[in-house]
mmCIF file of N, CA, C and O in Angstrom:
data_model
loop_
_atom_site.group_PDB
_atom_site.id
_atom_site.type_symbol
_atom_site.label_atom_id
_atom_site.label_comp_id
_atom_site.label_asym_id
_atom_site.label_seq_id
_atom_site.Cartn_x
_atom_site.Cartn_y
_atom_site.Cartn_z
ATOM 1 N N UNK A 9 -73.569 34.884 21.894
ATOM 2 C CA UNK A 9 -72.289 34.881 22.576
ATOM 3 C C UNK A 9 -71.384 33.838 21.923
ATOM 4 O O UNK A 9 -71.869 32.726 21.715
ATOM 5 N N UNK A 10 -70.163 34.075 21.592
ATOM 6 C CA UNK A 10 -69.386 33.186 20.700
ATOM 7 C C UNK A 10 -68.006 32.050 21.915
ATOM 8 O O UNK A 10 -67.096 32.587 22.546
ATOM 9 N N UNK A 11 -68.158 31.212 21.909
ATOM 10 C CA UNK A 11 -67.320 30.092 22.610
ATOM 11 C C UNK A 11 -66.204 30.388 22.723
ATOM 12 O O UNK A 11 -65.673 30.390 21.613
ATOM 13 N N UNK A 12 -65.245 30.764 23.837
ATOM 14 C CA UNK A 12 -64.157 31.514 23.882
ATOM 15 C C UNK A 12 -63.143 30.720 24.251
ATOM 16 O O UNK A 12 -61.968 31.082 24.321
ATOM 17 N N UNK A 13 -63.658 29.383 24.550
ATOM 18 C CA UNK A 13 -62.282 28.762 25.638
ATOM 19 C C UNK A 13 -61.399 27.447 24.402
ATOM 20 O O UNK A 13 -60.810 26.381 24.584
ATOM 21 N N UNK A 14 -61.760 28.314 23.140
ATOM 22 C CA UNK A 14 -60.887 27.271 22.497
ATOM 23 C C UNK A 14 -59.912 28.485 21.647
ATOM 24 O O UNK A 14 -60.161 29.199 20.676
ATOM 25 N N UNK A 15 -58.853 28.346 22.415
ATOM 26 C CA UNK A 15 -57.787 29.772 21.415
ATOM 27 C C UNK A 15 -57.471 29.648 19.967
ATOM 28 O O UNK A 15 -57.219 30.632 19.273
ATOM 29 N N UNK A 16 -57.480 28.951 19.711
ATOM 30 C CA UNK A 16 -57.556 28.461 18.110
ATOM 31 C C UNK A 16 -58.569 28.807 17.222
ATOM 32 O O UNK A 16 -58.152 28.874 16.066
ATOM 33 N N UNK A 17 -59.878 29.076 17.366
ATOM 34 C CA UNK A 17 -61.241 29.018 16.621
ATOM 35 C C UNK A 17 -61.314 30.777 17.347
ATOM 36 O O UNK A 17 -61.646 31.707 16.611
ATOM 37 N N UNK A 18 -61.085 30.933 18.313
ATOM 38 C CA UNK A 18 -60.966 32.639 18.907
ATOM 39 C C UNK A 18 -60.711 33.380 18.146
ATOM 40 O O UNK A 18 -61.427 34.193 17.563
ATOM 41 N N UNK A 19 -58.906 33.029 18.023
ATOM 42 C CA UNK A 19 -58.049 33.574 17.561
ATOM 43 C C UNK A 19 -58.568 33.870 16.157
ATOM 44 O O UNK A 19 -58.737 35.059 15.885
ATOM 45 N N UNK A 20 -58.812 33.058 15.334
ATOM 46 C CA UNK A 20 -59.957 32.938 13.954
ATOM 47 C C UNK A 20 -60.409 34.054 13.556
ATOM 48 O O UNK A 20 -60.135 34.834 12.644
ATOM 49 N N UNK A 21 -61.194 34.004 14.435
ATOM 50 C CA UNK A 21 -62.675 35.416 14.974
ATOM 51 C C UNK A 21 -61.828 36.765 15.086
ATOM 52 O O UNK A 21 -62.131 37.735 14.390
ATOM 53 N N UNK A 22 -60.801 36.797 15.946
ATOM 54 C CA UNK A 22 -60.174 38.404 16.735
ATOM 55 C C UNK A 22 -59.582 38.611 14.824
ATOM 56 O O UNK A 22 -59.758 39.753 14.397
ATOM 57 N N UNK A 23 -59.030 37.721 13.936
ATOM 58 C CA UNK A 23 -58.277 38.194 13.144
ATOM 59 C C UNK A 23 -59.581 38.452 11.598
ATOM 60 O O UNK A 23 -59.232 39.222 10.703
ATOM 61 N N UNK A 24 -60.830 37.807 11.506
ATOM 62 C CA UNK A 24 -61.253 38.215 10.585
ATOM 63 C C UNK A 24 -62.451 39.248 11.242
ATOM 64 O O UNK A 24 -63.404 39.495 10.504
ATOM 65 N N UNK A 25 -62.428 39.890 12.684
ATOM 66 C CA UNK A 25 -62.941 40.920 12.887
ATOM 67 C C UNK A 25 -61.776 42.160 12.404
ATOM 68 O O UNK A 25 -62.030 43.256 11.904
ATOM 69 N N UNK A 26 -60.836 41.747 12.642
ATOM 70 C CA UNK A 26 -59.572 42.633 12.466
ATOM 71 C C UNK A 26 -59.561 43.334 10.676
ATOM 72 O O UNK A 26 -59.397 44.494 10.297
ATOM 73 N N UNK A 27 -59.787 42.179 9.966
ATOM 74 C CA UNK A 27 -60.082 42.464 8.389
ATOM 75 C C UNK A 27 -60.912 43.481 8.350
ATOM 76 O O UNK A 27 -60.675 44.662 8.096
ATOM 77 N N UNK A 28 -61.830 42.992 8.598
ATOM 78 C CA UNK A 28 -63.353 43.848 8.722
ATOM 79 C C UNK A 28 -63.132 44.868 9.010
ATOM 80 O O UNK A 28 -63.855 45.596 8.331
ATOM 81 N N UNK A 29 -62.260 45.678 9.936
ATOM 82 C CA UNK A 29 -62.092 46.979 10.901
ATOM 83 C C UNK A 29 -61.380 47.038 9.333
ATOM 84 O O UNK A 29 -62.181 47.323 8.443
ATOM 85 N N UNK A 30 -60.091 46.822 8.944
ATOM 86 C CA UNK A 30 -59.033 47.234 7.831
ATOM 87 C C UNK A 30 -59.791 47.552 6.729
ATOM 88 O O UNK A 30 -59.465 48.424 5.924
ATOM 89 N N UNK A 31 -60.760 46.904 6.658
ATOM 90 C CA UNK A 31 -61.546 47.136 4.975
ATOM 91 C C UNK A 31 -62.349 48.341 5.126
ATOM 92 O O UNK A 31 -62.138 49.318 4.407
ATOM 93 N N UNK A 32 -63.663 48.329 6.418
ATOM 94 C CA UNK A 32 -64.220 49.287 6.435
ATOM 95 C C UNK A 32 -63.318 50.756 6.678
ATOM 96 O O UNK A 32 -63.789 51.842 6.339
ATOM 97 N N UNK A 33 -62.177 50.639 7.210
ATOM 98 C CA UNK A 33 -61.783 51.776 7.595
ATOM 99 C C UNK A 33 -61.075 53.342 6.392
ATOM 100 O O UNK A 33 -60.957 54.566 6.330
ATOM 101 N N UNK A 34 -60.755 51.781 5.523
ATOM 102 C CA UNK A 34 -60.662 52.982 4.432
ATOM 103 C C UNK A 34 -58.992 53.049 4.053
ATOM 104 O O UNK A 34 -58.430 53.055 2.958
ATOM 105 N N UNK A 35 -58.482 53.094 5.369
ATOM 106 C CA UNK A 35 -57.027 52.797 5.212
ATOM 107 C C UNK A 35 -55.872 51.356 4.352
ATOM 108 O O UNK A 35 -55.405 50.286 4.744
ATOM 109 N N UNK A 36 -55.841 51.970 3.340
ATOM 110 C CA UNK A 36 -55.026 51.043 2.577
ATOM 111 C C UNK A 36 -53.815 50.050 3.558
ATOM 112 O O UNK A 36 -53.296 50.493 4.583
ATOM 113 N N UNK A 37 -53.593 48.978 3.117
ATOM 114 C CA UNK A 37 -52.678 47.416 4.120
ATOM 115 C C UNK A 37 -51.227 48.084 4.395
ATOM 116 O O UNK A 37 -50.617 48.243 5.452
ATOM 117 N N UNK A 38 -50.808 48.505 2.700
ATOM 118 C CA UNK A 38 -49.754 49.115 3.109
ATOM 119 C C UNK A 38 -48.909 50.450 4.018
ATOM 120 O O UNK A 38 -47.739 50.791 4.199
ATOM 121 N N UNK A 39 -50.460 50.994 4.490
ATOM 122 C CA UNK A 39 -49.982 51.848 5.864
ATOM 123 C C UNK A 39 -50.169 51.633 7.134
ATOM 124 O O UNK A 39 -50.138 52.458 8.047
ATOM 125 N N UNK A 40 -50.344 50.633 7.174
ATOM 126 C CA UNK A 40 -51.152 49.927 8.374
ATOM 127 C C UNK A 40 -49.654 49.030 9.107
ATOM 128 O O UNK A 40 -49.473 47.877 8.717
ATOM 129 N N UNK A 41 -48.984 49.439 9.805
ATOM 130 C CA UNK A 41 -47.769 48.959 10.433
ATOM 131 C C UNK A 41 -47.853 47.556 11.450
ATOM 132 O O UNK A 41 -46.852 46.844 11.529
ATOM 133 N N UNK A 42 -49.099 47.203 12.217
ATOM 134 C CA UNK A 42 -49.475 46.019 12.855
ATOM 135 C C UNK A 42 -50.495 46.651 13.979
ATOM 136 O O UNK A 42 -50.562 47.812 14.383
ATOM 137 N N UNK A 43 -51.318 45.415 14.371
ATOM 138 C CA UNK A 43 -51.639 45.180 15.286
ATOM 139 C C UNK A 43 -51.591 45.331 16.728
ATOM 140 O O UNK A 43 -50.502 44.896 17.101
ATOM 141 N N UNK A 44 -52.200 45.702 17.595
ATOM 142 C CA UNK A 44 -51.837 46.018 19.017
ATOM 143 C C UNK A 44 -52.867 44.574 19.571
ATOM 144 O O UNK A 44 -53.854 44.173 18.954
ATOM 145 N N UNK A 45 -52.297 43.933 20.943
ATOM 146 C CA UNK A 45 -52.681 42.917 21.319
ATOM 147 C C UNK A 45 -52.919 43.359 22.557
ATOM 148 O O UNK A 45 -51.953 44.022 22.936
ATOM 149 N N UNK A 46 -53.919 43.283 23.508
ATOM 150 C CA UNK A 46 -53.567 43.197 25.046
ATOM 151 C C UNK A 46 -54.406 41.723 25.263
ATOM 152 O O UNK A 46 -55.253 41.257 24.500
ATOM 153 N N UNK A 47 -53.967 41.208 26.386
ATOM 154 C CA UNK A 47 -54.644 39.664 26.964
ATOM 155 C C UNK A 47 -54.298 40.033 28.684
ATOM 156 O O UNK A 47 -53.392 40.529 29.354
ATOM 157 N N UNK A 48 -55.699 39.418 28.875
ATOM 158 C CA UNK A 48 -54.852 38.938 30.917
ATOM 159 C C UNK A 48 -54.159 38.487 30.536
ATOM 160 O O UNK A 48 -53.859 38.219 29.373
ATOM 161 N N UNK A 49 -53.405 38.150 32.192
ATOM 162 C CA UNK A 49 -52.341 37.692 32.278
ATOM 163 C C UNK A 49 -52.828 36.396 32.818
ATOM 164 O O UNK A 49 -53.806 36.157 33.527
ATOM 165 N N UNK A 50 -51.518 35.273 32.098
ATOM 166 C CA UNK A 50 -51.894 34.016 32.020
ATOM 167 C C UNK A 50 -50.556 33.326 33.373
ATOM 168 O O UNK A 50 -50.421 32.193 33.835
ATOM 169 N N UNK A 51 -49.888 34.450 33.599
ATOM 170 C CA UNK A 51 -48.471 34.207 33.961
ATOM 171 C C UNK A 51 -48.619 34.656 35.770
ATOM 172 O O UNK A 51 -48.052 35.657 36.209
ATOM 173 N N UNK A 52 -49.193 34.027 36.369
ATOM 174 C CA UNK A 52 -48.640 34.349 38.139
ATOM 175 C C UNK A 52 -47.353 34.517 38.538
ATOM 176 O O UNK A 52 -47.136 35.327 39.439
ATOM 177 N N UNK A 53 -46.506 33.948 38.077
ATOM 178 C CA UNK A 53 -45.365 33.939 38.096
ATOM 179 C C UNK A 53 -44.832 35.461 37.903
ATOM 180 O O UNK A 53 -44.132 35.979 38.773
ATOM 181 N N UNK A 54 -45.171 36.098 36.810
ATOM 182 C CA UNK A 54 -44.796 37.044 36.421
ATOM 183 C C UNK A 54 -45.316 38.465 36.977
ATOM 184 O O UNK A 54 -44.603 39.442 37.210
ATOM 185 N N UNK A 55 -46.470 38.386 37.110
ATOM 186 C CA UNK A 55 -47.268 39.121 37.498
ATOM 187 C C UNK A 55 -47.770 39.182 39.368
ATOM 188 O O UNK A 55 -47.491 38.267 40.143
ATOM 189 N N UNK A 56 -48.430 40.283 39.725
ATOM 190 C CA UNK A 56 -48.654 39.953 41.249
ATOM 191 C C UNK A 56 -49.937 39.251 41.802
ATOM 192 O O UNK A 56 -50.364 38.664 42.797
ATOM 193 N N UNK A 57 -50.426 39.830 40.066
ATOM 194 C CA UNK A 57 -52.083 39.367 40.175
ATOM 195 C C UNK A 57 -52.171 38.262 39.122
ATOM 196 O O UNK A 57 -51.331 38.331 38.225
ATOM 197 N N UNK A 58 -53.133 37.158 39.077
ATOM 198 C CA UNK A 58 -53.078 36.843 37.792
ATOM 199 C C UNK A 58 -55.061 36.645 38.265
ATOM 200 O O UNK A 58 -55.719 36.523 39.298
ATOM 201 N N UNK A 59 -55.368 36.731 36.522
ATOM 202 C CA UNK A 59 -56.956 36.945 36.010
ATOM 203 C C UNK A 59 -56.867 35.008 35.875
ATOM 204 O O UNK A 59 -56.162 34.123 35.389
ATOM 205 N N UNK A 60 -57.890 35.168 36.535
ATOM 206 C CA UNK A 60 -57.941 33.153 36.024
ATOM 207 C C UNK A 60 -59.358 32.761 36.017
ATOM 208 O O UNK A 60 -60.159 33.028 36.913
ATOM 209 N N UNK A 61 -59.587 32.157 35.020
ATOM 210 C CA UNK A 61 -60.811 31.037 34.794
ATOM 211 C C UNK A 61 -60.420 29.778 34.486
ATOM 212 O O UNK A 61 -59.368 29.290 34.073
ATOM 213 N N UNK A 62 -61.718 29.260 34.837
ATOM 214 C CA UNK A 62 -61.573 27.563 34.198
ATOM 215 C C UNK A 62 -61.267 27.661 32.564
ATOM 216 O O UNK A 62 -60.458 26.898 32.037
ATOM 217 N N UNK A 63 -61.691 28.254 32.126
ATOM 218 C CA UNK A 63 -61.718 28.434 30.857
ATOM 219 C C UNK A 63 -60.177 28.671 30.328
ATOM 220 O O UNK A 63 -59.675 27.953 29.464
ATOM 221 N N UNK A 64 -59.565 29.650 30.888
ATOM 222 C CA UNK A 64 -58.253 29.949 30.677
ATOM 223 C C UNK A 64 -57.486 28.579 30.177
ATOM 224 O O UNK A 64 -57.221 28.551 28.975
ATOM 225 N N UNK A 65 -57.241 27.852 30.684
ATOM 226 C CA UNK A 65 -56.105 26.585 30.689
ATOM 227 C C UNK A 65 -55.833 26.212 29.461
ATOM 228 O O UNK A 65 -54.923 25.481 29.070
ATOM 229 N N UNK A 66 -56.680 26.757 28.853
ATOM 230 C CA UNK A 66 -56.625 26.157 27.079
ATOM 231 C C UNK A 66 -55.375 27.287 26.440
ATOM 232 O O UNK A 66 -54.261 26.889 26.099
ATOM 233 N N UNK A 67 -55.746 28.510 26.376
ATOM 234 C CA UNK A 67 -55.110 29.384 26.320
ATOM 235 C C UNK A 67 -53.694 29.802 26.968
ATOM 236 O O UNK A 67 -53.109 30.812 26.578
ATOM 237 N N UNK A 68 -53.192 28.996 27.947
ATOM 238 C CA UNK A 68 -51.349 28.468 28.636
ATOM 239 C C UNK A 68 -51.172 28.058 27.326
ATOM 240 O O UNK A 68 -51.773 27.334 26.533
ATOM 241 N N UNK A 69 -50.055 28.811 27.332
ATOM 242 C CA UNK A 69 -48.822 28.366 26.135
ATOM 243 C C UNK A 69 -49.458 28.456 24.834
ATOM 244 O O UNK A 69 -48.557 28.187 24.039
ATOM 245 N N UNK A 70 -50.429 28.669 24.245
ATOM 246 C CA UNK A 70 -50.882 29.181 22.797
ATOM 247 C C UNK A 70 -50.444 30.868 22.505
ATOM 248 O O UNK A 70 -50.845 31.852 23.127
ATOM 249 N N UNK A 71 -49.681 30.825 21.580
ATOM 250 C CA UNK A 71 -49.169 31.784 21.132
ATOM 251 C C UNK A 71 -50.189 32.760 20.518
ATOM 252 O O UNK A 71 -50.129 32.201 19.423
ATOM 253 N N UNK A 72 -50.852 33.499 20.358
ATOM 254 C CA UNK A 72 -52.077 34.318 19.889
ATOM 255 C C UNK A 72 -51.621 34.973 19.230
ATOM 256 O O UNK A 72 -52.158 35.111 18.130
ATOM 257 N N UNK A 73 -50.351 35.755 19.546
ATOM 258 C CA UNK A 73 -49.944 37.279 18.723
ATOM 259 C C UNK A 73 -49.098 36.726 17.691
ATOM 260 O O UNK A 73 -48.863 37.508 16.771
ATOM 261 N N UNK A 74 -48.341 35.044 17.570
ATOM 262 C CA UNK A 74 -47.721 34.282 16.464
ATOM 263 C C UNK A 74 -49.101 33.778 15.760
ATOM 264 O O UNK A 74 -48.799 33.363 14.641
ATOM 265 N N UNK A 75 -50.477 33.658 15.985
ATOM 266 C CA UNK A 75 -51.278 33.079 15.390
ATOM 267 C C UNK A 75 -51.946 34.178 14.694
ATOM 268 O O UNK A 75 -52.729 33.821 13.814
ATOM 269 N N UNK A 76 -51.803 35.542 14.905
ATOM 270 C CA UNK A 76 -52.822 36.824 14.320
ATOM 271 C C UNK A 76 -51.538 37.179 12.932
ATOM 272 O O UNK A 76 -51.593 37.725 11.830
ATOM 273 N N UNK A 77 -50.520 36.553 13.713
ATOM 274 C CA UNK A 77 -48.963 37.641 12.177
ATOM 275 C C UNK A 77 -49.776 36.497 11.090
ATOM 276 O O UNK A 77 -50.555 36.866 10.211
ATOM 277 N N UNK A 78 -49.347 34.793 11.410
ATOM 278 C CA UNK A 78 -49.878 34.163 10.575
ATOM 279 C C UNK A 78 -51.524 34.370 9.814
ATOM 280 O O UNK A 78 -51.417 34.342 8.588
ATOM 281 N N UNK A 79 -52.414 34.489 10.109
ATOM 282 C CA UNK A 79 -53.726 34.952 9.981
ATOM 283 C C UNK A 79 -53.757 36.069 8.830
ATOM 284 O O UNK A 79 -54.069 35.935 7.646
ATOM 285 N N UNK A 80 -53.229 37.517 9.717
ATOM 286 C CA UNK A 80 -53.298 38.388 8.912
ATOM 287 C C UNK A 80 -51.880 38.993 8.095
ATOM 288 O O UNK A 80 -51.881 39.977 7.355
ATOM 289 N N UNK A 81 -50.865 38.266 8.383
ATOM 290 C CA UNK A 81 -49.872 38.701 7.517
ATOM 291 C C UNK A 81 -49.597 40.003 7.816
ATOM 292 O O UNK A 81 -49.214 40.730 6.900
ATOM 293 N N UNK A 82 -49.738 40.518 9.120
ATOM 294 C CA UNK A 82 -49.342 41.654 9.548
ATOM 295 C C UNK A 82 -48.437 41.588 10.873
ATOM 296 O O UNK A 82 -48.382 40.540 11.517
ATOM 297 N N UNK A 83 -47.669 42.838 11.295
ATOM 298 C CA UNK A 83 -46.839 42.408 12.848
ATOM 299 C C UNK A 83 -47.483 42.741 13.846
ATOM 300 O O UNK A 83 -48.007 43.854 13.886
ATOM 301 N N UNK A 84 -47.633 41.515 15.273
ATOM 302 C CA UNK A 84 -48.784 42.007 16.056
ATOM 303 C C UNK A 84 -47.637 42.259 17.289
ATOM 304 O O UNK A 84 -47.988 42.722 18.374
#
């Protein structure tokens, strides 16, 4: 099981599993338009429900889908 509550070292992981899917798949970079992201929601405010762990708090305000464009040089 891989340590999830640090979004930084995660984020790492989601983008060189992401390679891995791009290479094996066969499909050349340049047809590949971006990334799709879903996450709970970190936002009560926004939402009616919000998903919460202890773990979460790390993950407030870390940008993930600005950390996967940087990573993989693709639009997430």
């Amino acid at each position: 099981m891989r340590e999830t509550t640090d979004p930084a070292a995660m984020t790492t992981v989601m983008a060189e599993l992401e390679e891995t899917m791009i290479c094996e798949s066969g499909i050349e970079e340049h047809q590949i338009w971006g990334i799709g992201l879903v996450l709970p929601t970190l936002h009560a405010d926004t939402y009616e429900v919000e998903m919460n762990m202890l773990e979460w708090d790390l993950w407030r305000g870390f940008n993930v889908s600005e950390k996967l464009v940087t990573l993989l040089d693709l639009p997430a």
